mmCIF file of C-alpha atoms in Angstrom:
data_model
loop_
_atom_site.group_PDB
_atom_site.id
_atom_site.type_symbol
_atom_site.label_atom_id
_atom_site.label_comp_id
_atom_site.label_asym_id
_atom_site.label_seq_id
_atom_site.Cartn_x
_atom_site.Cartn_y
_atom_site.Cartn_z
ATOM 1 C CA UNK A 243 -2.590 -52.723 -41.827
ATOM 2 C CA UNK A 244 -5.610 -52.572 -39.586
ATOM 3 C CA UNK A 245 -8.299 -49.918 -39.924
ATOM 4 C CA UNK A 246 -10.363 -48.560 -37.103
ATOM 5 C CA UNK A 247 -14.086 -49.082 -37.325
ATOM 6 C CA UNK A 248 -16.246 -45.993 -37.954
ATOM 7 C CA UNK A 249 -18.172 -44.834 -34.886
ATOM 8 C CA UNK A 250 -21.765 -45.883 -34.976
ATOM 9 C CA UNK A 251 -24.642 -43.354 -34.965
ATOM 10 C CA UNK A 252 -25.776 -44.776 -31.612
ATOM 11 C CA UNK A 253 -22.361 -44.208 -30.083
ATOM 12 C CA UNK A 254 -22.339 -40.647 -31.384
ATOM 13 C CA UNK A 255 -25.758 -39.941 -29.862
ATOM 14 C CA UNK A 256 -24.563 -41.314 -26.531
ATOM 15 C CA UNK A 257 -21.491 -39.065 -26.563
ATOM 16 C CA UNK A 258 -23.696 -36.078 -27.325
ATOM 17 C CA UNK A 259 -26.067 -36.915 -24.514
ATOM 18 C CA UNK A 260 -23.125 -37.238 -22.155
ATOM 19 C CA UNK A 261 -21.702 -33.870 -23.233
ATOM 20 C CA UNK A 262 -25.159 -32.224 -22.810
ATOM 21 C CA UNK A 263 -25.547 -33.576 -19.231
ATOM 22 C CA UNK A 264 -22.007 -32.515 -18.375
ATOM 23 C CA UNK A 265 -22.763 -28.995 -19.689
ATOM 24 C CA UNK A 266 -25.938 -28.838 -17.699
ATOM 25 C CA UNK A 267 -24.232 -29.896 -14.516
ATOM 26 C CA UNK A 268 -21.589 -27.189 -15.038
ATOM 27 C CA UNK A 269 -24.371 -24.544 -15.452
ATOM 28 C CA UNK A 270 -26.182 -25.755 -12.341
ATOM 29 C CA UNK A 271 -22.944 -25.819 -10.308
ATOM 30 C CA UNK A 272 -22.005 -22.327 -11.392
ATOM 31 C CA UNK A 273 -25.471 -20.989 -10.570
ATOM 32 C CA UNK A 274 -25.503 -22.806 -7.224
ATOM 33 C CA UNK A 275 -22.116 -21.225 -6.430
ATOM 34 C CA UNK A 276 -23.634 -17.824 -7.089
ATOM 35 C CA UNK A 277 -26.531 -18.418 -4.685
ATOM 36 C CA UNK A 278 -24.120 -19.791 -2.074
ATOM 37 C CA UNK A 279 -22.018 -16.586 -2.365
ATOM 38 C CA UNK A 280 -25.181 -14.553 -2.033
ATOM 39 C CA UNK A 281 -26.157 -16.427 1.148
ATOM 40 C CA UNK A 282 -22.644 -15.815 2.570
ATOM 41 C CA UNK A 283 -22.973 -12.068 1.744
ATOM 42 C CA UNK A 284 -26.303 -11.867 3.552
ATOM 43 C CA UNK A 285 -24.585 -13.121 6.659
ATOM 44 C CA UNK A 286 -22.058 -10.275 6.477
ATOM 45 C CA UNK A 287 -22.016 -6.998 4.607
ATOM 46 C CA UNK A 288 -25.215 -7.428 2.564
ATOM 47 C CA UNK A 289 -27.342 -8.188 5.712
ATOM 48 C CA UNK A 290 -27.773 -4.581 7.081
ATOM 49 C CA UNK A 291 -28.640 -3.264 3.602
ATOM 50 C CA UNK A 292 -31.187 -6.073 3.182
ATOM 51 C CA UNK A 293 -32.843 -5.132 6.499
ATOM 52 C CA UNK A 294 -32.851 -1.457 5.515
ATOM 53 C CA UNK A 295 -34.561 -2.330 2.181
ATOM 54 C CA UNK A 296 -37.174 -4.451 3.863
ATOM 55 C CA UNK A 297 -37.985 -1.615 6.322
ATOM 56 C CA UNK A 298 -38.112 0.944 3.526
ATOM 57 C CA UNK A 299 -40.658 -1.169 1.636
ATOM 58 C CA UNK A 300 -42.616 -2.068 4.711
ATOM 59 C CA UNK A 301 -43.039 1.580 5.798
ATOM 60 C CA UNK A 302 -43.888 2.959 2.407
ATOM 61 C CA UNK A 303 -47.310 4.576 1.975
ATOM 62 C CA UNK A 304 -47.417 3.627 -1.663
ATOM 63 C CA UNK A 305 -46.415 0.645 -3.714
ATOM 64 C CA UNK A 306 -43.174 -1.039 -4.716
ATOM 65 C CA UNK A 307 -42.087 -0.162 -8.229
ATOM 66 C CA UNK A 308 -39.701 -2.780 -9.679
ATOM 67 C CA UNK A 309 -37.677 -1.697 -12.713
ATOM 68 C CA UNK A 310 -34.892 -2.997 -14.952
ATOM 69 C CA UNK A 311 -34.283 -3.841 -18.614
ATOM 70 C CA UNK A 312 -32.716 -6.708 -20.493
ATOM 71 C CA UNK A 313 -32.395 -9.867 -18.562
ATOM 72 C CA UNK A 314 -32.699 -7.859 -15.295
ATOM 73 C CA UNK A 315 -36.008 -6.547 -16.599
ATOM 74 C CA UNK A 316 -37.353 -10.088 -17.172
ATOM 75 C CA UNK A 317 -36.261 -11.005 -13.663
ATOM 76 C CA UNK A 318 -37.835 -7.784 -12.369
ATOM 77 C CA UNK A 319 -41.210 -8.678 -13.891
ATOM 78 C CA UNK A 320 -41.203 -11.953 -12.083
ATOM 79 C CA UNK A 321 -40.036 -10.456 -8.766
ATOM 80 C CA UNK A 322 -42.775 -7.776 -8.909
ATOM 81 C CA UNK A 323 -45.359 -10.514 -9.490
ATOM 82 C CA UNK A 324 -44.026 -12.381 -6.462
ATOM 83 C CA UNK A 325 -44.208 -9.317 -4.258
ATOM 84 C CA UNK A 326 -47.749 -8.578 -5.395
ATOM 85 C CA UNK A 327 -48.927 -12.095 -4.803
ATOM 86 C CA UNK A 328 -47.482 -12.186 -1.279
ATOM 87 C CA UNK A 329 -48.981 -9.051 0.086
ATOM 88 C CA UNK A 330 -46.673 -6.318 -1.049
ATOM 89 C CA UNK A 331 -48.474 -4.080 -3.646
ATOM 90 C CA UNK A 332 -46.013 -3.928 -6.563
ATOM 91 C CA UNK A 333 -45.743 -3.682 -10.297
ATOM 92 C CA UNK A 334 -43.095 -3.556 -12.928
ATOM 93 C CA UNK A 335 -42.013 -0.464 -14.917
ATOM 94 C CA UNK A 336 -39.615 -0.926 -17.856
ATOM 95 C CA UNK A 337 -36.648 1.334 -17.371
ATOM 96 C CA UNK A 338 -36.668 2.449 -21.031
ATOM 97 C CA UNK A 339 -40.410 2.986 -21.165
ATOM 98 C CA UNK A 340 -40.201 5.097 -18.047
ATOM 99 C CA UNK A 341 -38.696 7.972 -20.040
ATOM 100 C CA UNK A 342 -41.630 7.843 -22.540
ATOM 101 C CA UNK A 343 -44.426 8.553 -20.107
ATOM 102 C CA UNK A 344 -44.359 5.601 -17.623
ATOM 103 C CA UNK A 345 -42.675 7.786 -14.996
ATOM 104 C CA UNK A 346 -46.233 9.124 -14.476
ATOM 105 C CA UNK A 347 -47.033 5.633 -12.885
ATOM 106 C CA UNK A 348 -44.602 6.344 -10.031
ATOM 107 C CA UNK A 349 -45.714 8.604 -7.144
ATOM 108 C CA UNK A 350 -43.703 10.182 -4.237
ATOM 109 C CA UNK A 351 -45.266 7.620 -1.841
ATOM 110 C CA UNK A 352 -43.735 4.705 -3.737
ATOM 111 C CA UNK A 353 -40.415 2.908 -3.386
ATOM 112 C CA UNK A 354 -38.402 1.961 -6.469
ATOM 113 C CA UNK A 355 -36.406 -1.269 -6.635
ATOM 114 C CA UNK A 356 -34.022 -0.937 -9.568
ATOM 115 C CA UNK A 357 -32.377 -4.136 -10.741
ATOM 116 C CA UNK A 358 -29.171 -3.886 -12.825
ATOM 117 C CA UNK A 359 -26.153 -6.194 -12.613
ATOM 118 C CA UNK A 360 -23.761 -3.458 -13.822
ATOM 119 C CA UNK A 361 -25.697 -0.502 -12.539
ATOM 120 C CA UNK A 362 -24.668 1.525 -15.588
ATOM 121 C CA UNK A 363 -27.488 1.235 -18.119
ATOM 122 C CA UNK A 364 -28.026 4.695 -19.708
ATOM 123 C CA UNK A 365 -31.801 4.093 -19.716
ATOM 124 C CA UNK A 366 -31.770 4.271 -15.860
ATOM 125 C CA UNK A 367 -30.512 7.871 -15.807
ATOM 126 C CA UNK A 368 -33.903 9.578 -16.242
ATOM 127 C CA UNK A 369 -35.489 7.303 -13.769
ATOM 128 C CA UNK A 370 -32.772 8.101 -11.152
ATOM 129 C CA UNK A 371 -33.161 11.813 -11.830
ATOM 130 C CA UNK A 372 -36.936 11.493 -11.389
ATOM 131 C CA UNK A 373 -36.520 9.680 -8.087
ATOM 132 C CA UNK A 374 -34.174 12.335 -6.763
ATOM 133 C CA UNK A 375 -36.399 15.196 -7.963
ATOM 134 C CA UNK A 376 -39.489 13.912 -6.201
ATOM 135 C CA UNK A 377 -37.659 12.379 -3.234
ATOM 136 C CA UNK A 378 -38.794 8.847 -4.088
ATOM 137 C CA UNK A 379 -36.954 6.221 -2.088
ATOM 138 C CA UNK A 380 -34.633 4.228 -4.405
ATOM 139 C CA UNK A 381 -33.252 0.695 -3.705
ATOM 140 C CA UNK A 382 -30.519 -0.567 -6.038
ATOM 141 C CA UNK A 383 -29.971 -4.261 -6.622
ATOM 142 C CA UNK A 384 -26.546 -4.447 -8.404
ATOM 143 C CA UNK A 385 -23.144 -6.081 -8.341
ATOM 144 C CA UNK A 386 -21.340 -2.717 -8.313
ATOM 145 C CA UNK A 387 -21.817 -0.330 -5.381
ATOM 146 C CA UNK A 388 -19.671 2.270 -7.103
ATOM 147 C CA UNK A 389 -21.888 2.321 -10.211
ATOM 148 C CA UNK A 390 -24.123 5.276 -11.069
ATOM 149 C CA UNK A 391 -27.169 3.366 -9.808
ATOM 150 C CA UNK A 392 -25.412 2.195 -6.629
ATOM 151 C CA UNK A 393 -24.259 5.684 -5.716
ATOM 152 C CA UNK A 394 -27.607 7.259 -6.338
ATOM 153 C CA UNK A 395 -29.561 4.733 -4.275
ATOM 154 C CA UNK A 396 -30.852 5.264 -0.753
ATOM 155 C CA UNK A 397 -30.158 1.603 -0.095
ATOM 156 C CA UNK A 398 -27.739 -0.503 -2.221
ATOM 157 C CA UNK A 399 -28.088 -4.261 -2.238
ATOM 158 C CA UNK A 400 -24.643 -5.135 -3.562
ATOM 159 C CA UNK A 401 -24.481 -8.791 -4.840
ATOM 160 C CA UNK A 402 -21.150 -10.616 -4.752
ATOM 161 C CA UNK A 403 -19.346 -10.970 -8.055
ATOM 162 C CA UNK A 404 -19.829 -14.449 -9.594
ATOM 163 C CA UNK A 405 -18.851 -16.063 -12.887
ATOM 164 C CA UNK A 406 -21.630 -16.593 -15.413
ATOM 165 C CA UNK A 407 -22.412 -20.174 -16.346
ATOM 166 C CA UNK A 408 -21.809 -19.161 -19.947
ATOM 167 C CA UNK A 409 -18.341 -20.526 -20.921
ATOM 168 C CA UNK A 410 -17.483 -17.064 -22.296
ATOM 169 C CA UNK A 411 -18.630 -15.368 -18.982
ATOM 170 C CA UNK A 412 -20.930 -13.272 -21.083
ATOM 171 C CA UNK A 413 -24.604 -14.439 -21.201
ATOM 172 C CA UNK A 414 -26.471 -13.411 -18.060
ATOM 173 C CA UNK A 415 -27.043 -16.750 -16.254
ATOM 174 C CA UNK A 416 -25.630 -16.902 -12.786
ATOM 175 C CA UNK A 417 -26.209 -13.180 -12.329
ATOM 176 C CA UNK A 418 -29.844 -13.514 -13.352
ATOM 177 C CA UNK A 419 -30.384 -16.380 -10.827
ATOM 178 C CA UNK A 420 -28.776 -14.351 -8.077
ATOM 179 C CA UNK A 421 -31.031 -11.326 -8.774
ATOM 180 C CA UNK A 422 -34.050 -13.560 -8.805
ATOM 181 C CA UNK A 423 -33.001 -15.286 -5.514
ATOM 182 C CA UNK A 424 -32.370 -12.014 -3.702
ATOM 183 C CA UNK A 425 -35.708 -10.581 -4.987
ATOM 184 C CA UNK A 426 -37.517 -13.707 -3.754
ATOM 185 C CA UNK A 427 -35.718 -13.565 -0.403
ATOM 186 C CA UNK A 428 -36.847 -9.940 0.088
ATOM 187 C CA UNK A 429 -40.436 -10.748 -0.908
ATOM 188 C CA UNK A 430 -40.624 -13.709 1.511
ATOM 189 C CA UNK A 431 -39.003 -11.679 4.324
ATOM 190 C CA UNK A 432 -41.758 -9.078 3.933
ATOM 191 C CA UNK A 433 -44.436 -11.751 3.736
ATOM 192 C CA UNK A 434 -43.186 -13.321 7.080
ATOM 193 C CA UNK A 435 -42.691 -9.906 8.678
ATOM 194 C CA UNK A 436 -46.253 -8.824 8.124
ATOM 195 C CA UNK A 437 -47.719 -12.190 9.064
ATOM 196 C CA UNK A 438 -49.211 -12.882 5.662
ATOM 197 C CA UNK A 439 -51.225 -16.126 6.125
ATOM 198 C CA UNK A 440 -52.474 -18.833 3.770
ATOM 199 C CA UNK A 441 -55.953 -17.277 4.055
ATOM 200 C CA UNK A 442 -54.532 -13.945 2.830
ATOM 201 C CA UNK A 443 -52.786 -15.881 0.065
ATOM 202 C CA UNK A 444 -56.046 -17.486 -1.017
ATOM 203 C CA UNK A 445 -57.699 -14.019 -1.527
ATOM 204 C CA UNK A 446 -55.006 -13.184 -4.117
ATOM 205 C CA UNK A 447 -54.987 -16.633 -5.836
ATOM 206 C CA UNK A 448 -58.561 -17.622 -6.530
ATOM 207 C CA UNK A 449 -57.780 -19.310 -9.852
ATOM 208 C CA UNK A 450 -56.106 -22.483 -11.128
ATOM 209 C CA UNK A 451 -54.883 -25.437 -9.090
ATOM 210 C CA UNK A 452 -53.276 -23.065 -6.504
ATOM 211 C CA UNK A 453 -56.655 -21.391 -6.056
ATOM 212 C CA UNK A 454 -58.343 -24.792 -5.679
ATOM 213 C CA UNK A 455 -55.869 -25.855 -2.991
ATOM 214 C CA UNK A 456 -56.591 -22.702 -1.118
ATOM 215 C CA UNK A 457 -60.294 -23.389 -0.900
ATOM 216 C CA UNK A 458 -61.637 -24.548 2.432
ATOM 217 C CA UNK A 459 -63.401 -27.826 3.357
ATOM 218 C CA UNK A 460 -66.670 -25.843 3.711
ATOM 219 C CA UNK A 461 -66.405 -24.876 0.047
ATOM 220 C CA UNK A 462 -66.209 -28.477 -1.091
ATOM 221 C CA UNK A 463 -68.204 -30.463 1.495
ATOM 222 C CA UNK A 464 -71.643 -32.038 1.048
ATOM 223 C CA UNK A 465 -74.067 -31.011 3.820
ATOM 224 C CA UNK A 466 -77.541 -31.606 5.077
ATOM 225 C CA UNK A 467 -79.251 -34.837 4.039
ATOM 226 C CA UNK A 468 -76.215 -35.745 1.842
ATOM 227 C CA UNK A 469 -74.218 -36.681 4.949
ATOM 228 C CA UNK A 470 -74.411 -40.458 5.582
ATOM 229 C CA UNK A 471 -75.265 -40.791 9.315
ATOM 230 C CA UNK A 472 -76.852 -43.308 11.613
ATOM 231 C CA UNK A 473 -77.216 -43.409 15.431
ATOM 232 C CA UNK A 474 -75.622 -45.880 17.794
ATOM 233 C CA UNK A 475 -77.690 -49.077 18.091
ATOM 234 C CA UNK A 476 -78.431 -49.174 14.330
ATOM 235 C CA UNK A 477 -78.321 -52.539 12.654
ATOM 236 C CA UNK A 478 -75.656 -53.027 10.068
ATOM 237 C CA UNK A 479 -78.238 -53.802 7.444
ATOM 238 C CA UNK A 480 -79.681 -50.293 7.833
ATOM 239 C CA UNK A 481 -76.201 -48.746 7.995
ATOM 240 C CA UNK A 482 -75.297 -50.499 4.750
ATOM 241 C CA UNK A 483 -78.397 -49.043 3.046
ATOM 242 C CA UNK A 484 -77.362 -45.530 4.232
ATOM 243 C CA UNK A 485 -73.840 -46.092 3.043
ATOM 244 C CA UNK A 486 -74.931 -47.322 -0.369
ATOM 245 C CA UNK A 487 -77.528 -44.669 -0.964
ATOM 246 C CA UNK A 488 -75.265 -41.757 -0.162
ATOM 247 C CA UNK A 489 -72.371 -43.087 -2.174
ATOM 248 C CA UNK A 490 -69.354 -42.072 0.017
ATOM 249 C CA UNK A 491 -68.253 -45.500 0.996
ATOM 250 C CA UNK A 492 -68.888 -44.806 4.696
ATOM 251 C CA UNK A 493 -71.461 -43.856 7.250
ATOM 252 C CA UNK A 494 -70.857 -41.712 10.308
ATOM 253 C CA UNK A 495 -72.221 -42.897 13.655
ATOM 254 C CA UNK A 496 -73.595 -40.388 16.125
ATOM 255 C CA UNK A 497 -74.589 -40.601 19.819
ATOM 256 C CA UNK A 498 -77.769 -39.360 21.432
ATOM 257 C CA UNK A 499 -76.355 -35.787 21.459
ATOM 258 C CA UNK A 500 -75.642 -35.884 17.752
ATOM 259 C CA UNK A 501 -71.890 -36.090 18.124
ATOM 260 C CA UNK A 502 -69.786 -38.159 15.863
ATOM 261 C CA UNK A 503 -68.442 -41.164 17.844
ATOM 262 C CA UNK A 504 -67.604 -43.593 15.058
ATOM 263 C CA UNK A 505 -67.559 -44.420 11.367
ATOM 264 C CA UNK A 506 -68.264 -47.542 9.370
ATOM 265 C CA UNK A 507 -66.283 -47.817 6.157
ATOM 266 C CA UNK A 508 -65.864 -50.481 3.381
ATOM 267 C CA UNK A 509 -62.673 -51.563 5.282
ATOM 268 C CA UNK A 510 -64.686 -52.154 8.415
ATOM 269 C CA UNK A 511 -67.080 -54.349 6.526
ATOM 270 C CA UNK A 512 -64.230 -56.501 5.190
ATOM 271 C CA UNK A 513 -62.556 -56.805 8.587
ATOM 272 C CA UNK A 514 -65.883 -57.913 10.246
ATOM 273 C CA UNK A 515 -67.189 -60.113 7.475
ATOM 274 C CA UNK A 516 -69.170 -62.904 9.099
ATOM 275 C CA UNK A 517 -72.600 -64.702 8.629
ATOM 276 C CA UNK A 518 -74.420 -62.482 11.143
ATOM 277 C CA UNK A 519 -72.825 -59.193 10.076
ATOM 278 C CA UNK A 520 -76.108 -57.688 8.807
ATOM 279 C CA UNK A 521 -77.865 -58.257 12.125
ATOM 280 C CA UNK A 522 -74.930 -56.929 14.210
ATOM 281 C CA UNK A 523 -75.082 -53.404 15.614
ATOM 282 C CA UNK A 524 -72.870 -50.652 14.282
ATOM 283 C CA UNK A 525 -71.441 -50.286 17.743
ATOM 284 C CA UNK A 526 -69.501 -53.545 17.227
ATOM 285 C CA UNK A 527 -68.235 -52.835 13.742
ATOM 286 C CA UNK A 528 -67.471 -49.108 13.704
ATOM 287 C CA UNK A 529 -64.074 -47.453 14.009
ATOM 288 C CA UNK A 530 -64.324 -45.300 17.095
ATOM 289 C CA UNK A 531 -63.211 -41.694 17.317
ATOM 290 C CA UNK A 532 -62.684 -41.300 13.547
ATOM 291 C CA UNK A 533 -60.596 -38.546 11.934
ATOM 292 C CA UNK A 534 -62.661 -35.501 11.325
ATOM 293 C CA UNK A 535 -61.823 -32.012 9.990
ATOM 294 C CA UNK A 536 -63.140 -28.507 10.564
ATOM 295 C CA UNK A 537 -64.934 -26.466 7.832
ATOM 296 C CA UNK A 538 -62.035 -24.037 7.842
ATOM 297 C CA UNK A 539 -59.358 -26.520 6.935
ATOM 298 C CA UNK A 540 -57.644 -25.777 3.632
ATOM 299 C CA UNK A 541 -58.386 -28.133 0.722
ATOM 300 C CA UNK A 542 -54.623 -28.820 0.439
ATOM 301 C CA UNK A 543 -54.452 -29.912 4.037
ATOM 302 C CA UNK A 544 -57.626 -32.018 3.546
ATOM 303 C CA UNK A 545 -55.857 -33.816 0.697
ATOM 304 C CA UNK A 546 -52.814 -34.423 2.830
ATOM 305 C CA UNK A 547 -54.877 -36.027 5.614
ATOM 306 C CA UNK A 548 -56.725 -38.292 3.052
ATOM 307 C CA UNK A 549 -53.410 -39.353 1.518
ATOM 308 C CA UNK A 550 -51.543 -39.901 4.794
ATOM 309 C CA UNK A 551 -54.421 -41.803 6.370
ATOM 310 C CA UNK A 552 -55.141 -43.792 3.166
ATOM 311 C CA UNK A 553 -58.820 -42.999 3.290
ATOM 312 C CA UNK A 554 -61.176 -41.524 0.734
ATOM 313 C CA UNK A 555 -63.618 -39.462 2.848
ATOM 314 C CA UNK A 556 -63.649 -37.216 5.900
ATOM 315 C CA UNK A 557 -66.581 -36.053 8.000
ATOM 316 C CA UNK A 558 -66.571 -32.317 8.673
ATOM 317 C CA UNK A 559 -67.498 -31.316 12.198
ATOM 318 C CA UNK A 560 -68.080 -28.296 14.360
ATOM 319 C CA UNK A 561 -67.802 -29.162 18.053
ATOM 320 C CA UNK A 562 -67.955 -32.884 17.063
ATOM 321 C CA UNK A 563 -71.305 -32.308 15.441
ATOM 322 C CA UNK A 564 -71.320 -33.380 11.733
ATOM 323 C CA UNK A 565 -71.902 -30.511 9.246
ATOM 324 C CA UNK A 566 -70.553 -32.133 6.128
ATOM 325 C CA UNK A 567 -68.505 -34.706 4.332
ATOM 326 C CA UNK A 568 -65.680 -34.331 1.878
ATOM 327 C CA UNK A 569 -64.698 -37.116 -0.533
ATOM 328 C CA UNK A 570 -61.483 -37.458 -2.525
ATOM 329 C CA UNK A 571 -63.541 -37.147 -5.696
ATOM 330 C CA UNK A 572 -64.617 -33.684 -4.557
ATOM 331 C CA UNK A 573 -60.987 -32.599 -4.360
ATOM 332 C CA UNK A 574 -60.328 -34.131 -7.830
ATOM 333 C CA UNK A 575 -63.310 -32.259 -9.371
ATOM 334 C CA UNK A 576 -62.045 -29.021 -7.807
ATOM 335 C CA UNK A 577 -58.630 -29.520 -9.282
ATOM 336 C CA UNK A 578 -56.855 -29.902 -5.967
ATOM 337 C CA UNK A 579 -55.500 -33.388 -6.482
#
């Protein structure tokens, strides 16, 4: 009588990993289906309400007050932060805390965005009553238009029903993703509608890597005597001294008007290596019409040019006149790269 061999620990771990990945894929597929259903709803019945909500927030004299509790509250905090960082003054008020004094944070000039999948949380009742009493515009984001919240709202953003990724259809998963996605969609629609630019964005994001990427070339460039420059007709020996002393691995070449017409880099030296290189003129060695950038170019765009061109430094010009130089190391020090 043969006996089956016991499963090895390695085989068991492999099965567990396979099961975990299969579970993760089911979750992602369920949540993706929810977002797909949301996109389809925006193209039909949800579309007009979405436009009405955007107009209501745009025309408000005050701020956008995002509220919710439970998982919807966590999503609401993030959505409020997204609105605020993209040009729509907004903050989050917890629906339960509102009844204990935080209603005083909401003024008649504000607009309330209440997020609740069911639309039936008891804690919302006092907030709804307050909004009605002081004629504060109320936008509901819910999956049930017939709910207490949906019926009380001036504008109801009704999300399509979707199955939670939770196998018991209980834990808020797909629903949370759909609330977040619709909140982000509304924030970006407002951003684009008011023409909010990257410069506006930089004012609100001065810190961290994002803040560094939103700096300008003028904030990072070396200027004055630090710029490696030599005129046309300069011997390569002199150009090499300038290149070495300034430490940027290049030297800009200017004409009699002071305009940048060329650049000599380490690569140019290798390509023109010959016995009489040091006595040759920069005119013969330089790369003509080099890439330059303006002082107002974002640091993130400067990094993109350096990477795509496979170079390490860019001369900053105004009307083709050199005003600075930016090196890849400057971007690294600033935290951009």
